[in-house]
Amino acid sequence: MEHNVILKLNKIVFWWYYKRVPKFFHKWTILKSIRLLVDNYEHQEFVIKGNREVISNAIKTERDMQKQIFNLKMKLQGVSQEKIDPLNKMFGTDLKGISKEEREN
């Protein structure tokens, strides 16, 4: 009973606050509601940071895999490393072709 009265007084005195927050936060007094809002914000920031890390790791892995697949395609097509080296210098890439040792075997 006492909690309900305190909550109603909070809603009357701090009507501007309760008007702006979602209904979920209307269950508590203003101090507890603000604490929950802050915790909610901090948790959301933590989740966003984790998602960014996962996405950046996935992008890095995807690039490495594409590079490996492209290098394997170059070897399967029989492109020699001597033909690729000038392109690597020109574009700053690290493409791999068939080396002399591999061709001689």
Short mmCIF file of C-alpha atoms in Angstrom, two decimals:
data_model
loop_
_atom_site.label_atom_id
_atom_site.label_comp_id
_atom_site.label_asym_id
_atom_site.label_seq_id
_atom_site.Cartn_x
_atom_site.Cartn_y
_atom_site.Cartn_z
CA MET A 1 0.00 0.00 0.00
CA GLU A 2 2.73 2.43 1.01
CA HIS A 3 4.70 1.64 -2.14
CA ASN A 4 1.67 2.45 -4.32
CA VAL A 5 1.24 5.83 -2.62
CA ILE A 6 4.91 6.68 -3.05
CA LEU A 7 4.73 5.62 -6.69
CA LYS A 8 1.64 7.74 -7.32
CA LEU A 9 3.31 10.75 -5.67
CA ASN A 10 6.38 10.21 -7.85
CA LYS A 11 4.19 10.15 -10.94
CA ILE A 12 2.46 13.38 -9.94
CA VAL A 13 5.63 15.26 -9.00
CA PHE A 14 7.75 13.91 -11.86
CA TRP A 15 5.02 13.73 -14.51
CA TRP A 16 7.42 15.17 -17.13
CA TYR A 17 9.78 12.21 -16.58
CA TYR A 18 7.10 9.54 -16.66
CA LYS A 19 5.59 11.14 -19.77
CA ARG A 20 8.88 10.59 -21.66
CA VAL A 21 9.91 7.08 -20.60
CA PRO A 22 8.35 3.86 -21.91
CA LYS A 23 5.49 2.29 -19.91
CA PHE A 24 7.84 -0.42 -18.64
CA PHE A 25 9.61 2.12 -16.39
CA HIS A 26 6.36 3.39 -14.83
CA LYS A 27 6.36 0.52 -12.32
CA TRP A 28 9.07 2.07 -10.14
CA THR A 29 9.84 5.29 -8.35
CA ILE A 30 11.93 7.83 -10.22
CA LEU A 31 15.28 6.86 -8.66
CA LYS A 32 14.85 3.15 -9.33
CA SER A 33 13.48 3.91 -12.79
CA ILE A 34 16.52 6.06 -13.64
CA ARG A 35 18.86 3.32 -12.35
CA LEU A 36 17.11 0.80 -14.59
CA LEU A 37 17.32 3.16 -17.57
CA VAL A 38 21.06 3.59 -17.02
CA ASP A 39 21.56 -0.17 -16.63
CA ASN A 40 19.52 -0.75 -19.78
CA TYR A 41 21.63 1.78 -21.69
CA GLU A 42 24.93 0.31 -20.46
CA HIS A 43 23.79 -3.22 -21.33
CA GLN A 44 22.78 -2.10 -24.81
CA GLU A 45 26.18 -0.44 -25.33
CA PHE A 46 27.88 -3.68 -24.22
CA VAL A 47 25.79 -5.71 -26.68
CA ILE A 48 26.51 -3.28 -29.53
CA LYS A 49 30.24 -3.42 -28.78
CA GLY A 50 30.14 -7.24 -28.79
CA ASN A 51 28.24 -7.27 -32.08
CA ARG A 52 30.79 -4.96 -33.67
CA GLU A 53 33.63 -7.23 -32.57
CA VAL A 54 31.88 -10.31 -33.95
CA ILE A 55 31.16 -8.57 -37.25
CA SER A 56 34.74 -7.30 -37.62
CA ASN A 57 36.12 -10.79 -36.90
CA ALA A 58 33.70 -12.29 -39.43
CA ILE A 59 34.77 -9.76 -42.07
CA LYS A 60 38.44 -10.50 -41.41
CA THR A 61 37.84 -14.26 -41.66
CA GLU A 62 35.81 -13.79 -44.86
CA ARG A 63 38.62 -11.77 -46.47
CA ASP A 64 41.20 -14.41 -45.52
CA MET A 65 39.02 -17.17 -46.95
CA GLN A 66 38.41 -15.25 -50.19
CA LYS A 67 42.15 -14.70 -50.52
CA GLN A 68 42.85 -18.42 -50.03
CA ILE A 69 40.16 -19.40 -52.54
CA PHE A 70 41.49 -16.94 -55.13
CA ASN A 71 45.05 -18.21 -54.65
CA LEU A 72 43.87 -21.80 -55.11
CA LYS A 73 42.01 -20.81 -58.30
CA MET A 74 45.16 -19.17 -59.63
CA LYS A 75 47.13 -22.36 -58.96
CA LEU A 76 44.47 -24.53 -60.59
CA GLN A 77 44.49 -22.33 -63.70
CA GLY A 78 48.25 -22.77 -63.91
CA VAL A 79 49.24 -19.12 -63.59
CA SER A 80 52.94 -18.91 -62.76
CA GLN A 81 54.27 -16.88 -59.87
CA GLU A 82 56.56 -14.99 -62.26
CA LYS A 83 53.49 -13.55 -64.04
CA ILE A 84 51.84 -12.60 -60.77
CA ASP A 85 54.83 -10.90 -59.09
CA PRO A 86 54.62 -7.69 -61.20
CA LEU A 87 50.90 -7.42 -60.34
CA ASN A 88 51.66 -7.93 -56.65
CA LYS A 89 54.18 -5.07 -56.77
CA MET A 90 51.89 -2.79 -58.75
CA PHE A 91 48.75 -3.27 -56.64
CA GLY A 92 50.32 -4.18 -53.29
CA THR A 93 48.62 -7.57 -53.16
CA ASP A 94 49.85 -10.98 -52.04
CA LEU A 95 48.59 -13.31 -54.75
CA LYS A 96 50.10 -16.77 -55.12
CA GLY A 97 50.55 -18.77 -58.30
CA ILE A 98 52.41 -21.92 -59.22
CA SER A 99 56.07 -21.69 -58.29
CA LYS A 100 58.91 -23.17 -60.38
CA GLU A 101 59.30 -26.04 -57.90
CA GLU A 102 55.63 -26.94 -58.16
CA ARG A 103 55.70 -26.85 -61.99
CA GLU A 104 58.81 -29.06 -62.15
CA ASN A 105 57.26 -31.74 -59.91
#
